[in-house]
Coordinates of C-alpha atoms in Angstrom, one line a residue:
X105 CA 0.0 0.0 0.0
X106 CA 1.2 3.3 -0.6
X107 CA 0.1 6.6 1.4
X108 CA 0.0 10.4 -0.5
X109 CA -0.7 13.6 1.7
X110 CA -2.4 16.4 0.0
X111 CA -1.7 19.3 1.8
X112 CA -4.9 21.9 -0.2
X113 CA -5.4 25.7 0.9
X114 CA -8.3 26.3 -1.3
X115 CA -11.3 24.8 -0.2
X116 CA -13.1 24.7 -3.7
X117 CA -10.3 22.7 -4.6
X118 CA -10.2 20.5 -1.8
X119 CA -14.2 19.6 -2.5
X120 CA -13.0 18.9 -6.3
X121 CA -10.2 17.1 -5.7
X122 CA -12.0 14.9 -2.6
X123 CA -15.0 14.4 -5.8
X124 CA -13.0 13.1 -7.6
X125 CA -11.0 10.5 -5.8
X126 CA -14.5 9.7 -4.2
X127 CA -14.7 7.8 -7.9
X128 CA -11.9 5.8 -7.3
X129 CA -13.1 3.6 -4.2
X130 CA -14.5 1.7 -6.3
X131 CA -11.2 0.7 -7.3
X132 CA -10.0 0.2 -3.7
X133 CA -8.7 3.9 -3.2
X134 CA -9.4 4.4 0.6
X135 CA -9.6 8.4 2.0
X136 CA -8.2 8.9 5.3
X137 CA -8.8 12.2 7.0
X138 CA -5.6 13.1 8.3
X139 CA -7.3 13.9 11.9
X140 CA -8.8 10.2 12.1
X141 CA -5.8 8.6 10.9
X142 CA -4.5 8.2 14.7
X143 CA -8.0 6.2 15.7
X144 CA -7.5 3.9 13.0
X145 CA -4.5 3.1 14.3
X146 CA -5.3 2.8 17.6
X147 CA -8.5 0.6 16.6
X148 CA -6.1 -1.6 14.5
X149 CA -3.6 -2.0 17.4
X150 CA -6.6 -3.3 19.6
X151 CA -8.1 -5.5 17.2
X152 CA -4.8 -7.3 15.8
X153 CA -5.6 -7.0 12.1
X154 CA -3.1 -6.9 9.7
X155 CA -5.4 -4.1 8.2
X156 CA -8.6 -2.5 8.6
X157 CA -10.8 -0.6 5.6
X158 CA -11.7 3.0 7.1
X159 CA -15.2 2.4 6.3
X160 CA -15.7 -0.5 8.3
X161 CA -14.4 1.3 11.1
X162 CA -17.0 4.4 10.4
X163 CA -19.4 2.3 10.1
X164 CA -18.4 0.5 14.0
X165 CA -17.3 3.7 15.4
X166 CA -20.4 4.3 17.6
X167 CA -20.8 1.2 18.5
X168 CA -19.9 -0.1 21.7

């Protein structure tokens, strides 16, 4: 797997740019909010898996 940081000032650009990668999950791309990056992490230290797909942990986030 390989990780990119976008680093985006404008936020007209940022909606666009989000839009468009939104069309590649399809294709396994997976978004990762900078800020929730350290929950994931957390969650996948607790739970042992070699990996975890963020929407499966959005979608078990409120769960207890």
């Amino acid at each position: 797997m390989q990780t990119i940081t976008l680093n985006i000032k404008n936020e007209t650009l940022t909606d666009k740019v989000l839009k468009l990668l939104e069309s590649f999950k399809k294709d396994e791309l997976e978004i990762v909010d900078k800020q929730d990056m350290a929950d994931l992490k957390l969650l996948l230290a607790t739970r042992g898996d070699k990996e975890i797909s963020f929407d499966d942990y959005l979608k078990n986030e409120n769960q207890d």
